[in-house]
XYZ file of C-alpha atoms in Angstrom:
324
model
C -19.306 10.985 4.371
C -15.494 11.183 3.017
C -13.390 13.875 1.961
C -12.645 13.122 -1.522
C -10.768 14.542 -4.644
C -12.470 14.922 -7.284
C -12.313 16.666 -10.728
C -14.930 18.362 -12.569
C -13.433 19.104 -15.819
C -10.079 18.584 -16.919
C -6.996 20.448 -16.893
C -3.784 21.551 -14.341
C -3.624 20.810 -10.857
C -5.639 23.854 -9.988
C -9.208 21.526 -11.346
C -8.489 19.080 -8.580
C -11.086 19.878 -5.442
C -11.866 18.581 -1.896
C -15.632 17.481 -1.446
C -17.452 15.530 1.138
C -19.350 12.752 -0.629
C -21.582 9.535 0.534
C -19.597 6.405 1.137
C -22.787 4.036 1.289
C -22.740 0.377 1.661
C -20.946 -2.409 -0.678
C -22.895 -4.414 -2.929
C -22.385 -8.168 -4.012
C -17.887 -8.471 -5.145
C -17.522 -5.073 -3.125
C -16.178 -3.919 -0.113
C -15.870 -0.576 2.125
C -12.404 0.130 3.245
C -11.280 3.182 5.234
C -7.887 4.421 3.843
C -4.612 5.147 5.915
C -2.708 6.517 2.899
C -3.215 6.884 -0.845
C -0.868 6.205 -3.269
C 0.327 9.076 -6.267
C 1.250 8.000 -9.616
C 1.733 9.515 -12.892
C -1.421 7.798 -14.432
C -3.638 10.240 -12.011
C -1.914 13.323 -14.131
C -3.457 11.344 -17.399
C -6.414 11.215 -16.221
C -6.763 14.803 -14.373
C -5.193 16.485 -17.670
C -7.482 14.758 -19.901
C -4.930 12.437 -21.814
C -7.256 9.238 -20.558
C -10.557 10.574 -20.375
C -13.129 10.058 -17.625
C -16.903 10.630 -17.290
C -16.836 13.913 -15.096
C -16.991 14.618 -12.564
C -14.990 11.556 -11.152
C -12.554 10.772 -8.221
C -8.931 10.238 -8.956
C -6.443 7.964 -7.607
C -5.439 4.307 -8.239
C -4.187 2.815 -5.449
C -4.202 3.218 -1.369
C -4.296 1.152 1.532
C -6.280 0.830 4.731
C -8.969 -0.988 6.953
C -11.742 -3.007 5.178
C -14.971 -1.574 7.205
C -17.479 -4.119 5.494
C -17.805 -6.496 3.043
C -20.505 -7.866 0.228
C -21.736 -11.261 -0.845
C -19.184 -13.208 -2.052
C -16.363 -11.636 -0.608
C -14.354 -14.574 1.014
C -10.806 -13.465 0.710
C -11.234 -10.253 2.943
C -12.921 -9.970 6.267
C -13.849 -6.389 8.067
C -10.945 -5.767 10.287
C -8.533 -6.777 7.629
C -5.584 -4.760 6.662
C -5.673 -4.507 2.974
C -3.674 -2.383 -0.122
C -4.428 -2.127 -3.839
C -3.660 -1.017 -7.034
C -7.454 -1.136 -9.213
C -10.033 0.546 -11.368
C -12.179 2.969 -11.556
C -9.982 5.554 -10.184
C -11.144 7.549 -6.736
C -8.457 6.567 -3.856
C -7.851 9.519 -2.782
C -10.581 9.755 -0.476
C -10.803 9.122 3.381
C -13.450 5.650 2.574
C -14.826 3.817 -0.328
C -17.026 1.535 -1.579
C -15.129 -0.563 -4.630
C -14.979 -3.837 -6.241
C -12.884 -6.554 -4.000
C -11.076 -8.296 -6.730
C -8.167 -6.333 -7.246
C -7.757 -5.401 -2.625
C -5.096 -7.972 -1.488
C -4.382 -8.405 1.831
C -1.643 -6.614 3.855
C 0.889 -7.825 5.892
C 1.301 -6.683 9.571
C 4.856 -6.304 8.458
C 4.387 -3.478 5.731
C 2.394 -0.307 6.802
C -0.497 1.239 5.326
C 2.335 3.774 3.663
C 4.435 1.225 2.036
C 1.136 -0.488 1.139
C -0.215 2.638 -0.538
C 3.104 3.589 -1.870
C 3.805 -0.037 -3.626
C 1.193 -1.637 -5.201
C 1.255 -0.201 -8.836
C 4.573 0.849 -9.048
C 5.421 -2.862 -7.676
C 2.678 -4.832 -9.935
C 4.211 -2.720 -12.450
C 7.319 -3.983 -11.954
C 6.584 -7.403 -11.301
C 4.654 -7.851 -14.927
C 7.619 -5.754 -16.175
C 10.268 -8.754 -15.026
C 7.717 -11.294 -14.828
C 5.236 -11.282 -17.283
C 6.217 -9.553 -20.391
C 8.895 -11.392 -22.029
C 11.649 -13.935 -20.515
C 13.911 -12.713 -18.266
C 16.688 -14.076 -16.556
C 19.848 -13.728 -14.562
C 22.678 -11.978 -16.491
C 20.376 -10.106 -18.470
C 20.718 -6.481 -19.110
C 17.915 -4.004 -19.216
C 17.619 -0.438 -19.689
C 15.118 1.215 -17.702
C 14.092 5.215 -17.553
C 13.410 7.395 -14.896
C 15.784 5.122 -12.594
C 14.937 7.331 -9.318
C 11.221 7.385 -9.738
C 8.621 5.276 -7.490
C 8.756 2.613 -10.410
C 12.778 2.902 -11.079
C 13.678 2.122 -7.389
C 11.788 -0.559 -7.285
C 13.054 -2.183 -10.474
C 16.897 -1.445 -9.343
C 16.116 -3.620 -6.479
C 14.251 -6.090 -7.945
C 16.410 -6.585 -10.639
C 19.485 -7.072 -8.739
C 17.125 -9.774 -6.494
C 17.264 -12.052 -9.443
C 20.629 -11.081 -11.085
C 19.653 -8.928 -13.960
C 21.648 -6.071 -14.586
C 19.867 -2.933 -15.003
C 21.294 0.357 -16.662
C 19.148 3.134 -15.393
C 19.074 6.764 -17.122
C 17.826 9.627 -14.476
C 17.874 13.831 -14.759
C 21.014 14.719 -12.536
C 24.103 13.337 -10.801
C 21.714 13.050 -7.597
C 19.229 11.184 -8.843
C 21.711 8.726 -10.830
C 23.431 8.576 -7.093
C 19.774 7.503 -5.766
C 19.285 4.696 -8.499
C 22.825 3.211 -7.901
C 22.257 2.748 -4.283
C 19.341 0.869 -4.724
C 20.658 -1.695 -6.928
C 21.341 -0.057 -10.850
C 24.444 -1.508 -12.217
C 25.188 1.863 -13.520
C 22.966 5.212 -14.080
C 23.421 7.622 -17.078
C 22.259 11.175 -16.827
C 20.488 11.790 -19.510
C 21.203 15.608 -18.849
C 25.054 15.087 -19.439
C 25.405 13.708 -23.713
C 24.301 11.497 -25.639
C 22.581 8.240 -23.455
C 22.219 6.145 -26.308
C 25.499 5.764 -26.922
C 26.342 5.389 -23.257
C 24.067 2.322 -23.110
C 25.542 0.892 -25.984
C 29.346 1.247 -24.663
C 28.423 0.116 -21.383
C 26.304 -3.461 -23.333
C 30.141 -3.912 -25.106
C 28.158 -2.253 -28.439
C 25.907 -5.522 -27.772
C 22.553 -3.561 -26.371
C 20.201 -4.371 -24.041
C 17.549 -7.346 -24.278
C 15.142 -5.305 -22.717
C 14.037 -1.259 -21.978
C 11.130 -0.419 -19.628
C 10.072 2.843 -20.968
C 7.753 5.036 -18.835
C 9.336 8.424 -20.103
C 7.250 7.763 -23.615
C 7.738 10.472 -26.106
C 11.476 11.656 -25.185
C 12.877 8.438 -24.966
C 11.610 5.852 -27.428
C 13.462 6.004 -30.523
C 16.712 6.269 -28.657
C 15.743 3.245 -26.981
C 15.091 1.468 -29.538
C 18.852 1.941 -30.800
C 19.823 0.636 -27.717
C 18.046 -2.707 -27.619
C 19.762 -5.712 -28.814
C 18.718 -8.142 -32.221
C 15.040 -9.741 -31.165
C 15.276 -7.723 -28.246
C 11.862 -6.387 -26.341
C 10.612 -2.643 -26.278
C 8.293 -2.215 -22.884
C 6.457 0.929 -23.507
C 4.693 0.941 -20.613
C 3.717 5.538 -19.730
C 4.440 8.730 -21.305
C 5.705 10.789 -18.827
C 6.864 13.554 -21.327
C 4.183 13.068 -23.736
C 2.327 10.169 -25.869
C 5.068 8.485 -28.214
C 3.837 9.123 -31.954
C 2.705 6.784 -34.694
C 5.363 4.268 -35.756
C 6.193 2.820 -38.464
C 6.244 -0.869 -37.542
C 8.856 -1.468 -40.824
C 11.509 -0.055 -38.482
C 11.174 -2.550 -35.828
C 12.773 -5.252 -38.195
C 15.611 -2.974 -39.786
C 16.616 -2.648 -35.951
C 16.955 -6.024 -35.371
C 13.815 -7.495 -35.298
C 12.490 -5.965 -32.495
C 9.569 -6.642 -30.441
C 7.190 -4.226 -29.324
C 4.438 -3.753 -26.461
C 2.697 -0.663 -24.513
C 1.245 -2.858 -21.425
C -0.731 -1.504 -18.807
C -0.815 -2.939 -15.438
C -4.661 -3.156 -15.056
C -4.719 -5.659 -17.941
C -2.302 -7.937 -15.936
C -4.039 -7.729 -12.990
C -7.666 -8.314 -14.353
C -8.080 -11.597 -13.121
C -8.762 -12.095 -9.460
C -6.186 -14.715 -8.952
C -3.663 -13.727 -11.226
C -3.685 -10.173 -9.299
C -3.534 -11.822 -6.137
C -0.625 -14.126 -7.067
C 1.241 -10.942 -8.526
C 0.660 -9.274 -5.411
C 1.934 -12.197 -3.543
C 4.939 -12.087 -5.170
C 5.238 -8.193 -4.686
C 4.809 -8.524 -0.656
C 7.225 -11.444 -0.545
C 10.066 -9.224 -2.183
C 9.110 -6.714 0.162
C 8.616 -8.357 3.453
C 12.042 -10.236 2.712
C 13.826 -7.352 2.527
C 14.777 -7.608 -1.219
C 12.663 -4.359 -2.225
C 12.270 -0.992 0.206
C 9.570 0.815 -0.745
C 11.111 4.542 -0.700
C 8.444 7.172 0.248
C 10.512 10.585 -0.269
C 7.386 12.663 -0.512
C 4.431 13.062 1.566
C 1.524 15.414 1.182
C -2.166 15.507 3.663
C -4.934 15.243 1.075
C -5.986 18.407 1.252
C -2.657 19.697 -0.484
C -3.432 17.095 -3.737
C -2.781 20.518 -5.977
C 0.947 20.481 -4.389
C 1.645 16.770 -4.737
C 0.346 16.900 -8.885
C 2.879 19.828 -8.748
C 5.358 18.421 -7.484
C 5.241 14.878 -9.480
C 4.981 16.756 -13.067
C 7.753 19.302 -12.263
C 9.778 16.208 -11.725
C 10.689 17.171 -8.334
C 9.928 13.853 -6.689
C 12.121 11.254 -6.152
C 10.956 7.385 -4.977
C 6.892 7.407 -3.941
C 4.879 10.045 -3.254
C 1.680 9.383 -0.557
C -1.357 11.091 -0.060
C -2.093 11.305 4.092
C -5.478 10.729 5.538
């Protein structure tokens, strides 16, 4: 048995409940891991309000990291014993053990702990599609990105100043601007303080940016479309303040020409290897030293109410873990 959070209907943080519940044994492409820590991350709030649906009652939780117990047939890329982290669907990591599909679980360095592991690999697939996979990127670049001081902003800053892109983060006070510039942000607009757009453009020379990774959704996407440059790409990738409405595509091209996408990380990572290369790359910028994975927040699982709380009152800074 497991202590797990589950959901029976949707709602506030008040529908999320502690239940003991069968682990079993893994089938053929599955394995049993025992989690250290779980990761926290604003798709969970989706999915508890409602906003992406599940079949209820259901787990929550996306990603965590821990001790692979057992495997099934056809496993060959994790053994029991193995240290392991992962970002992967269906949703139900927060939970003391597991039975899932072994695809998406990647092993974990001995040099990263199970905190960093569970802390890192959404936010950090995220960003690695983000910079990687979305649309060419390259030194001397500028991009905008929201929510600077979040689990996903701090690791962009830093990853972005890795390769020599210069980001322009927006955050909600002087402190959390303070928190992006130290970890790499060229510069950090509060978005609390006048008008951002125009910010972004003074600081881009009235040029704009050739990229904005958008998590904020609703709040923030027309204004960052003004801020993009001609052919530049819109990454609409979570809607943190609510779903952005319908568009009228005819605007894209009297902006500039603009491109736009709403990715999602779990189409990126779909395919075994391509996850597993992704995640490669993640742990190298992280074992190098290039990206810290900033856990500001931690919370046993038995307070899960407090840690949704927290997250949607915006009260969190970096990543947010779930203890076992």
């Amino acid at each position: 048995m497991a202590r797990t959070a589950i959901i029976e209907a949707a709602g506030g943080p008040e529908v999320l409940k502690i239940v003991d519940r069968e682990v079993g044994e893994p089938g053929p492409g599955e394995i049993r891991i025992r989690h250290e820590a779980c990761g926290l991350n604003y798709i969970d709030v989706y999915q508890r309000s409602g906003l992406y649906p599940l079949e209820l009652p259901h787990a929550l939780g996306m990603e965590a990291a821990g001790v692979v117990e057992a495997v099934g047939d056809g496993v060959t890329h994790l053994a029991p014993g193995d240290r392991a982290a992962y970002a992967s669907t269906p949703p139900g990591a927060y939970t003391e053990a597991r039975v899932m599909p072994a695809a998406q679980v990647c092993r974990l360095p001995d040099a990263i702990s199970f905190e960093e592991g569970a802390a890192m690999m959404l936010k950090g697939l995220t960003v690695q599609y983000l910079f990687h996979r979305t649309t060419p990127l390259k030194s001397g670049d500028t991009v905008l990105f929201h929510a600077a001081a979040g689990g996903v902003g701090l690791i962009a800053c830093q990853w972005a100043k890795s390769e020599g892109i210069r980001l322009i983060g927006t955050a909600g006070g002087p402190e959390k601007c303070r928190l992006a510039l130290e970890h790499g942000a060229s510069d950090c607009i509060d978005y609390r303080s006048g008008d951002w757009v125009s910010q972004v453009r003074a600081l881009t020379d009235g040029k704009g940016v050739q990229a904005v990774m958008d998590g904020v959704g609703k709040d923030t996407f027309e204004g960052s479309l003004d801020c993009l440059a001609p052919f530049g790409m819109m990454m609409s990738f979570g809607n943190a303040s609510g779903p952005v409405p319908p568009l009228d595509i005819a605007i894209l091209g009297k902006k500039g020409s603009l491109k736009l996408t709403r990715p999602t990380v779990f189409s990126h990572i779909a395919v075994h290897e391509t996850c597993q290369a992704m995640a490669a790359m993640l742990m190298d910028k992280v074992g190098s030293g290039a990206v810290a994975i900033r856990i500001d927040q931690r919370f046993p699982l038995d307070e899960v109410r407090a840690a949704h709380e927290a997250l949607e009152a915006r009260r969190t800074t970096g990543s947010t873990v779930l203890t076992i």
